[in-house]
Coordinates of C-alpha atoms and ligand atoms in Angstrom, one line a residue:
M1 CA 26.4 -4.0 16.4
A2 CA 22.8 -3.5 15.3
R3 CA 20.2 -5.9 14.1
L4 CA 18.7 -5.0 10.7
V5 CA 15.9 -6.2 8.5
L6 CA 16.5 -5.4 4.9
K7 CA 13.6 -5.7 2.4
F8 CA 14.0 -5.7 -1.3
G9 CA 11.1 -5.1 -3.7
G10 CA 10.4 -6.7 -7.1
T11 CA 12.3 -4.3 -9.4
S12 CA 15.3 -4.7 -7.0
V13 CA 15.4 -8.4 -7.6
A14 CA 14.2 -8.4 -11.3
D15 CA 17.2 -10.3 -12.7
P16 CA 20.4 -12.0 -11.6
E17 CA 22.5 -8.9 -12.0
R18 CA 20.1 -6.9 -9.8
I19 CA 20.1 -9.7 -7.3
R20 CA 23.8 -9.4 -7.1
R21 CA 23.5 -5.7 -6.4
V22 CA 21.0 -6.5 -3.6
A23 CA 23.5 -9.0 -2.2
R24 CA 26.2 -6.3 -2.1
H25 CA 23.9 -4.2 0.1
V26 CA 23.4 -7.2 2.4
K27 CA 27.2 -7.9 2.4
R28 CA 28.0 -4.3 3.3
E29 CA 25.8 -4.4 6.4
A30 CA 27.1 -7.8 7.4
D31 CA 30.7 -6.7 6.9
A32 CA 29.9 -3.7 9.1
G33 CA 29.3 -6.2 11.9
H34 CA 25.5 -6.1 11.9
Q35 CA 23.1 -9.0 12.2
V36 CA 21.1 -9.0 9.1
A37 CA 17.8 -10.7 8.1
V38 CA 16.5 -10.2 4.6
V39 CA 12.9 -10.1 3.2
V40 CA 12.3 -10.4 -0.5
S41 CA 9.5 -9.8 -3.0
A42 CA 9.0 -11.8 -6.2
M43 CA 11.0 -10.7 -9.2
A44 CA 9.3 -7.8 -11.0
G45 CA 6.2 -8.8 -13.0
E46 CA 6.2 -12.3 -11.6
T47 CA 3.2 -12.0 -9.2
N48 CA 1.2 -10.4 -12.1
R49 CA 2.1 -13.3 -14.3
L50 CA 1.1 -15.9 -11.7
V51 CA -2.2 -14.1 -11.0
A52 CA -3.0 -14.1 -14.7
L53 CA -2.1 -17.8 -15.0
A54 CA -4.4 -18.6 -12.1
E55 CA -7.3 -16.5 -13.4
A56 CA -7.0 -18.0 -16.9
T57 CA -7.1 -21.5 -15.5
A58 CA -10.0 -20.8 -13.2
L59 CA -12.0 -19.3 -16.1
E60 CA -11.4 -22.3 -18.2
H61 CA -13.0 -24.3 -15.4
E62 CA -15.8 -21.8 -15.2
G63 CA -15.8 -22.0 -11.5
L64 CA -15.1 -19.7 -8.6
M65 CA -11.4 -19.6 -7.9
D66 CA -10.4 -21.6 -4.8
A67 CA -8.5 -18.9 -2.9
R68 CA -6.3 -21.4 -1.2
E69 CA -5.0 -22.6 -4.6
Y70 CA -4.6 -18.9 -5.7
D71 CA -2.3 -18.4 -2.7
A72 CA -0.4 -21.6 -3.4
I73 CA 0.3 -20.4 -6.9
V74 CA 1.1 -16.7 -6.3
A75 CA 3.3 -17.3 -3.3
T76 CA 5.8 -19.1 -5.4
G77 CA 7.2 -15.9 -6.8
E78 CA 8.8 -15.0 -3.5
S79 CA 10.1 -18.6 -3.0
V80 CA 12.1 -18.3 -6.2
A81 CA 13.5 -14.9 -5.4
A82 CA 14.5 -15.9 -1.8
G83 CA 16.3 -19.0 -3.2
L84 CA 18.1 -16.9 -5.9
L85 CA 19.3 -14.3 -3.3
A86 CA 20.5 -17.0 -0.9
L87 CA 22.5 -18.6 -3.7
T88 CA 24.0 -15.3 -4.6
L89 CA 24.9 -14.5 -1.0
Q90 CA 26.5 -17.9 -0.7
D91 CA 28.5 -17.2 -3.9
M92 CA 29.8 -14.1 -2.2
G93 CA 31.0 -16.1 0.8
L94 CA 28.1 -15.3 3.1
P95 CA 26.3 -18.0 5.1
A96 CA 22.7 -17.5 3.9
R97 CA 19.7 -19.7 3.5
S98 CA 16.1 -19.1 2.3
W99 CA 13.1 -19.4 4.6
Q100 CA 9.6 -19.7 3.2
G101 CA 6.7 -18.4 5.3
W102 CA 5.5 -21.9 6.4
Q103 CA 9.0 -22.9 7.4
I104 CA 9.4 -20.2 10.1
P105 CA 6.3 -20.2 10.4
I106 CA 4.8 -16.8 9.9
R107 CA 1.3 -17.6 11.2
T108 CA -1.6 -15.6 9.6
S109 CA -5.4 -15.4 9.7
E110 CA -7.4 -17.6 7.4
V111 CA -8.4 -14.9 4.9
H112 CA -6.6 -16.2 1.8
G113 CA -5.4 -13.5 -0.5
A114 CA -5.6 -10.8 2.2
A115 CA -4.3 -12.6 5.3
R116 CA -3.1 -10.8 8.4
I117 CA 0.1 -11.8 10.2
L118 CA -0.8 -13.1 13.7
D119 CA 2.5 -14.5 15.0
I120 CA 6.1 -15.1 13.9
A121 CA 8.2 -17.9 15.6
T122 CA 11.6 -16.4 16.2
A123 CA 13.6 -19.0 18.2
E124 CA 15.2 -20.6 15.1
L125 CA 15.9 -17.3 13.4
E126 CA 17.4 -15.9 16.6
A127 CA 19.7 -18.9 16.8
R128 CA 20.8 -18.6 13.2
L129 CA 21.4 -14.9 13.5
A130 CA 23.5 -15.5 16.6
Q131 CA 25.7 -17.9 14.5
G132 CA 26.1 -15.2 11.9
Q133 CA 23.8 -16.8 9.3
I134 CA 21.7 -14.5 7.1
P135 CA 18.1 -15.7 6.8
V136 CA 16.4 -14.7 3.5
V137 CA 12.7 -14.7 4.2
T138 CA 10.0 -14.8 1.6
G139 CA 7.8 -11.7 1.8
F140 CA 4.0 -11.9 1.1
Q141 CA 3.6 -15.5 2.4
G142 CA 2.3 -17.0 5.6
L143 CA 0.7 -20.1 7.0
G144 CA -3.0 -20.1 7.8
P145 CA -4.8 -22.0 10.6
D146 CA -5.7 -24.6 8.0
Q147 CA -2.0 -25.3 7.5
R148 CA -2.1 -23.9 4.0
V149 CA -0.1 -21.2 2.4
T150 CA -1.6 -17.7 2.6
T151 CA -0.7 -14.4 1.0
L152 CA -1.0 -10.9 2.5
G153 CA -2.5 -8.9 -0.4
R154 CA -0.6 -7.1 -3.1
G155 CA 2.4 -5.2 -1.9
G156 CA 2.5 -7.4 1.2
S157 CA 6.2 -8.0 1.4
D158 CA 6.6 -4.6 3.1
T159 CA 4.3 -5.9 5.8
S160 CA 6.3 -9.1 6.1
A161 CA 9.5 -7.1 6.6
V162 CA 8.0 -4.8 9.3
A163 CA 6.5 -7.8 11.0
V164 CA 9.8 -9.7 11.0
A165 CA 11.6 -6.6 12.3
A166 CA 9.0 -6.2 15.1
A167 CA 9.3 -9.9 16.0
L168 CA 13.1 -9.9 16.0
R169 CA 13.2 -6.5 17.8
A170 CA 15.4 -5.2 15.0
D171 CA 17.0 -1.8 15.4
R172 CA 15.8 -0.8 12.0
C173 CA 13.8 -2.0 9.0
D174 CA 15.2 -0.8 5.7
I175 CA 12.8 -0.9 2.7
Y176 CA 15.0 -0.9 -0.4
T177 CA 13.0 0.0 -3.5
D178 CA 13.3 1.6 -7.0
V179 CA 13.0 5.2 -5.7
D180 CA 15.3 6.7 -3.2
G181 CA 12.7 7.6 -0.6
V182 CA 9.1 8.8 0.0
Y183 CA 8.3 11.8 -2.1
T184 CA 5.7 14.5 -1.8
T185 CA 3.8 12.6 -4.6
D186 CA 4.6 9.8 -7.0
P187 CA 7.8 10.9 -8.6
R188 CA 6.9 9.0 -11.7
I189 CA 3.9 11.3 -12.3
V190 CA 5.3 14.6 -11.1
R191 CA 8.8 15.5 -12.1
A192 CA 9.0 18.2 -9.5
A193 CA 8.1 15.8 -6.7
R194 CA 10.5 16.3 -3.7
K195 CA 12.0 13.7 -1.5
L196 CA 10.9 13.9 2.1
E197 CA 13.7 13.5 4.7
R198 CA 11.2 12.5 7.3
V199 CA 7.5 11.6 7.3
A200 CA 5.3 11.0 10.3
Y201 CA 3.7 7.5 10.7
E202 CA 0.3 9.1 10.6
E203 CA 1.0 10.9 7.4
M204 CA 2.6 7.8 5.8
L205 CA -0.4 5.8 6.8
E206 CA -2.8 8.3 5.0
M207 CA -0.5 8.5 2.0
A208 CA -0.3 4.7 1.7
S209 CA -4.0 4.1 2.2
L210 CA -5.0 6.9 -0.2
G211 CA -2.9 5.5 -3.1
A212 CA 0.9 5.9 -2.7
K213 CA 2.0 2.4 -3.2
V214 CA 5.6 2.9 -2.0
L215 CA 4.6 1.1 1.3
Q216 CA 1.7 -1.2 1.9
T217 CA -0.7 0.4 4.3
R218 CA -0.6 -2.5 6.8
S219 CA 3.2 -2.2 7.0
V220 CA 2.9 1.4 8.2
E221 CA 0.2 0.4 10.7
L222 CA 2.4 -2.3 12.1
A223 CA 5.5 -0.1 12.2
M224 CA 3.5 2.5 14.1
A225 CA 2.0 0.0 16.6
H226 CA 5.4 -1.7 17.3
R227 CA 7.6 1.4 17.1
V228 CA 9.6 -0.1 14.3
K229 CA 12.1 2.5 12.9
L230 CA 11.4 2.4 9.2
Q231 CA 13.5 3.8 6.4
V232 CA 12.8 3.8 2.7
L233 CA 15.8 4.0 0.3
S234 CA 17.0 3.0 -3.2
S235 CA 18.5 -0.4 -4.0
F236 CA 20.1 1.1 -7.1
A237 CA 22.4 3.5 -5.3
E238 CA 24.9 3.3 -2.5
P239 CA 23.6 4.7 0.8
D240 CA 24.7 8.3 0.9
A241 CA 25.1 10.1 4.3
E242 CA 24.6 13.4 2.5
N243 CA 21.4 12.3 0.8
P244 CA 19.8 9.6 2.9
G245 CA 16.4 7.9 2.2
T246 CA 13.2 8.8 4.0
L247 CA 12.8 8.0 7.7
V248 CA 9.2 7.2 8.8
C249 CA 9.1 8.4 12.4
D250 CA 7.1 10.0 15.2
E251 CA 5.7 13.4 14.4
D252 CA 7.6 15.0 17.3
E253 CA 10.8 14.0 15.5
I254 CA 9.9 16.4 12.7
V255 CA 10.9 20.0 13.4
E256 CA 8.7 21.9 11.0
H257 CA 5.4 20.8 9.6
Q258 CA 4.2 22.3 6.3
A259 CA 0.4 22.5 5.9
V260 CA 0.6 19.8 3.2
S261 CA 3.3 17.1 3.1
G262 CA 2.1 14.9 0.4
I263 CA -0.5 14.3 -2.4
A264 CA -1.8 10.9 -3.2
Y265 CA -4.3 9.6 -5.7
S266 CA -6.2 6.5 -6.5
R267 CA -7.6 5.5 -9.8
N268 CA -9.1 2.4 -8.5
E269 CA -12.4 4.1 -7.7
A270 CA -16.0 3.9 -9.1
K271 CA -19.0 6.1 -8.3
V272 CA -22.6 4.9 -7.8
T273 CA -25.5 7.3 -7.6
L274 CA -29.0 6.2 -6.6
V275 CA -31.3 8.7 -8.1
R276 CA -34.4 9.7 -6.2
V277 CA -34.0 7.5 -3.2
K278 CA -36.9 7.8 -0.6
D279 CA -35.9 10.4 2.0
K280 CA -37.0 8.7 5.2
P281 CA -35.3 7.1 8.2
G282 CA -33.7 3.7 7.8
V283 CA -33.1 3.9 4.0
A284 CA -29.4 4.6 4.2
G285 CA -29.0 1.9 6.9
R286 CA -30.6 -0.6 4.6
I287 CA -28.5 0.3 1.6
F288 CA -25.2 0.2 3.3
S289 CA -26.0 -3.0 5.3
L290 CA -26.8 -4.7 2.0
L291 CA -23.4 -3.6 0.6
A292 CA -21.6 -4.7 3.7
D293 CA -23.3 -8.1 3.6
S294 CA -21.9 -8.5 0.1
H295 CA -18.4 -7.5 1.4
I296 CA -18.3 -4.3 -0.5
N297 CA -16.4 -1.6 1.2
V298 CA -17.9 1.9 0.7
D299 CA -15.6 4.9 0.8
M300 CA -16.9 8.4 0.2
I301 CA -20.7 9.1 0.7
V302 CA -22.6 12.2 -0.4
Q303 CA -26.3 12.7 0.2
A304 CA -28.0 15.7 -1.4
V305 CA -30.5 17.7 0.5
S306 CA -33.9 16.7 -0.5
A307 CA -35.6 19.4 -2.6
D308 CA -39.2 18.1 -2.2
G309 CA -38.9 16.3 1.1
V310 CA -39.9 13.0 -0.6
S311 CA -36.7 11.8 -2.3
T312 CA -33.0 12.6 -2.6
D313 CA -29.9 11.5 -4.6
M314 CA -27.4 9.3 -2.8
T315 CA -23.8 9.0 -4.1
F316 CA -21.0 6.8 -2.9
T317 CA -17.7 5.3 -4.1
V318 CA -16.5 1.7 -4.1
A319 CA -13.3 0.0 -5.4
R320 CA -13.6 -0.3 -9.2
E321 CA -13.5 -4.1 -9.1
N322 CA -16.6 -4.1 -6.9
L323 CA -18.7 -1.9 -9.1
A324 CA -20.5 -4.7 -10.9
K325 CA -21.2 -6.5 -7.6
A326 CA -22.5 -3.2 -6.0
R327 CA -24.8 -2.6 -9.0
D328 CA -26.2 -6.1 -8.9
T329 CA -26.7 -6.1 -5.2
L330 CA -28.7 -2.9 -5.3
N331 CA -30.6 -3.6 -8.5
A332 CA -31.8 -6.8 -6.9
V333 CA -33.6 -4.9 -4.1
R334 CA -34.6 -1.8 -6.1
G335 CA -38.3 -2.4 -5.3
V336 CA -37.6 -2.8 -1.6
I337 CA -35.4 0.3 -1.2
G338 CA -37.3 2.4 -3.7
Y339 CA -35.2 4.4 -6.0
E340 CA -35.7 5.6 -9.5
S341 CA -32.5 4.6 -11.2
L342 CA -28.9 3.7 -10.5
V343 CA -26.1 5.5 -12.3
A344 CA -22.6 3.8 -12.3
D345 CA -19.5 5.7 -13.2
P346 CA -16.1 3.9 -13.3
G347 CA -14.3 7.0 -14.6
V348 CA -13.4 8.7 -11.4
A349 CA -10.3 9.2 -9.3
K350 CA -9.8 10.1 -5.7
L351 CA -7.2 12.9 -5.0
S352 CA -6.0 13.6 -1.5
V353 CA -3.8 16.2 0.2
I354 CA -2.2 15.0 3.4
G355 CA -0.3 16.8 6.2
I356 CA -0.1 16.9 9.9
G357 CA 0.5 20.6 9.6
M358 CA -3.2 20.9 8.5
R359 CA -4.2 20.8 12.1
S360 CA -2.7 24.2 12.6
H361 CA -2.9 25.8 9.2
E362 CA -6.2 27.2 7.9
G363 CA -7.2 27.6 4.3
V364 CA -5.9 24.3 3.1
A365 CA -9.3 23.1 1.7
A366 CA -10.0 26.5 0.2
A367 CA -6.7 26.4 -1.7
M368 CA -7.5 22.9 -2.9
F369 CA -10.9 23.8 -4.2
R370 CA -9.7 27.1 -5.8
T371 CA -6.9 25.3 -7.6
L372 CA -9.2 22.7 -9.0
G373 CA -11.7 25.4 -10.0
E374 CA -9.1 27.3 -11.9
K375 CA -8.3 24.2 -13.9
G376 CA -11.9 23.7 -14.7
I377 CA -12.0 20.4 -12.7
N378 CA -15.4 19.6 -11.1
I379 CA -15.4 18.2 -7.5
Q380 CA -17.9 15.3 -7.3
A381 CA -17.5 14.4 -3.6
I382 CA -15.4 15.5 -0.7
S383 CA -14.3 13.8 2.5
T384 CA -12.0 15.0 5.2
S385 CA -10.2 14.0 8.4
E386 CA -7.9 15.9 10.7
I387 CA -4.9 15.5 8.5
K388 CA -6.3 14.9 5.0
I389 CA -8.8 16.2 2.4
S390 CA -9.9 13.9 -0.4
V391 CA -12.0 14.9 -3.4
L392 CA -13.5 12.8 -6.2
I393 CA -12.8 14.1 -9.8
A394 CA -13.1 12.8 -13.3
D395 CA -10.3 10.3 -13.9
E396 CA -8.8 12.0 -16.9
Y397 CA -7.9 15.1 -14.9
T398 CA -5.9 13.2 -12.3
E399 CA -2.4 14.1 -13.4
L400 CA -3.2 17.7 -14.2
A401 CA -4.8 18.1 -10.7
V402 CA -1.9 16.4 -8.9
R403 CA 0.6 18.7 -10.6
A404 CA -1.4 21.9 -10.0
L405 CA -1.9 21.1 -6.3
H406 CA 1.7 20.2 -5.9
T407 CA 2.5 23.8 -7.0
T408 CA -0.2 25.4 -5.0
Y409 CA 1.1 23.9 -1.7
G410 CA 4.7 24.9 -2.5
L411 CA 5.9 21.3 -2.8
D412 CA 7.7 21.6 -6.2
A413 CA 11.4 20.7 -5.8
D414 CA 12.7 24.1 -6.9
S415 CA 10.2 26.2 -5.0
Ligands
LIG501 P1 8.7 -2.4 -4.6 O1 8.6 -3.4 -5.8 O2 10.1 -2.1 -4.3 O3 7.8 -2.8 -3.5 P2 6.6 -0.6 -5.5 O4 6.5 -0.5 -6.9 O5 5.7 -1.3 -4.7 O6 8.1 -1.0 -5.2 O7 6.7 0.9 -4.8 C1 7.6 1.9 -5.3 C2 6.9 2.8 -6.3 O8 5.9 3.6 -5.6 C3 7.7 3.8 -7.0 O9 8.3 3.3 -8.1 C4 6.8 5.0 -7.2 O10 6.3 5.0 -8.6 C5 5.6 4.7 -6.4 N1 5.1 5.8 -5.5 C6 3.9 6.3 -5.4 N2 3.8 7.3 -4.6 C7 5.0 7.5 -4.1 C8 5.6 8.5 -3.3 N3 4.8 9.4 -2.7 N4 6.9 8.4 -3.0 C9 7.7 7.5 -3.6 N5 7.2 6.6 -4.5 C10 5.9 6.6 -4.7
LIG502 N1 5.0 -9.8 -4.9 C1 3.9 -9.3 -4.3 C2 3.2 -8.3 -5.1 O1 3.6 -8.1 -6.3 C3 4.2 -8.7 -2.9 C4 5.1 -7.5 -3.0 O2 5.7 -7.2 -4.0 O3 5.2 -6.8 -2.0 O4 2.2 -7.8 -4.8
LIG503 MG1 5.8 -2.6 -3.1

């Protein structure tokens, strides 16, 4: 007998028929004699609908949105889905009940809209599991120190599932979604994308944080920290021993490492260039401190070599939704910092190639730059780590670039 946490995403619980399909996965594992806890997302589109409703209402009041009320509103999507799945399981003769985050409770930090899980009380869940009951837990939700409902950020149900699996010391956490595993790149963009049988935690972490939304980044961090065995598979197919999902595991559980295992992209980028900034000590510190004080996260940074020893151009990227705030913050201190002009460009994308094999293969960057050059795509900024190379390009070339690189690194399914 194993203890399993099964997580089902939005498309998997999109309507009553799909919820029944999900319930059959749960029943199969329960019938096999396993203890099963379930984590669910809101029905597909529901969180977006609730966010839009909250935003429309806040705008009408012309005030800043109260993040606690935002959470109270958007968390309801998961409550509905958990109740519907518990009802379906009961209908199939299984003893199930729904659990909202506050009822367990799943304790989180106070950062509404982007809370972090701090602690999960397990005594009650343990007792129910021992009796053969199936807890259906709402993903995405928690309870803050102010005793109010919090949410974990978009895609946060993955993190709820891994955290519940870690707290319950589950043997495995299965993430059921609308694709049958983690692919070399988004299979909805590149038809030739290939499913990975295994992917190392470190690689998955980079892929998630660089744009592959199949798992929330924080869920991979947690799985890595708590050694949770994580599997990604499709809720639309029966598990197939011949063709399993993807296992996220330690790198030494993977026999052979290709130079590049995956390609990710993010279109949520914007570029800011400060033209003719003074080239003297302390200026960069002042610029980035100001941005940090405004809670703006800066990603790639490029500073050109000063041609005249007096001034230089400084370029960096921020999340697209922060562009206006970054521009306002810097414009307000233009006189103090001393730059000629600020150029903002929301039309950029970040493209990344990721692979643990990069540590031992040379020429990975050269192949990337050559491929982009051959397609006439200009590289606007570069950043690297031991296992990834990211470049900034014009947004309209994203798909072309992902496809070309996929071929360059021998990742196409039929190669
Ligand atoms: P869920 O609602 O189940 O949480 P998500 O939409 O959050 O599902 O994540 C699944 C989606 O992630 C897939 O439909 C796919 O388009 C996208 N995706 C992006 N990159 C990858 C990748 N490398 N492998 C698999 N799926 C990916
Ligand atoms: N329902 C939430 C969202 O859409 C959480 C999740 O799906 O993981 O972001
Ligand atoms: Mg998701």
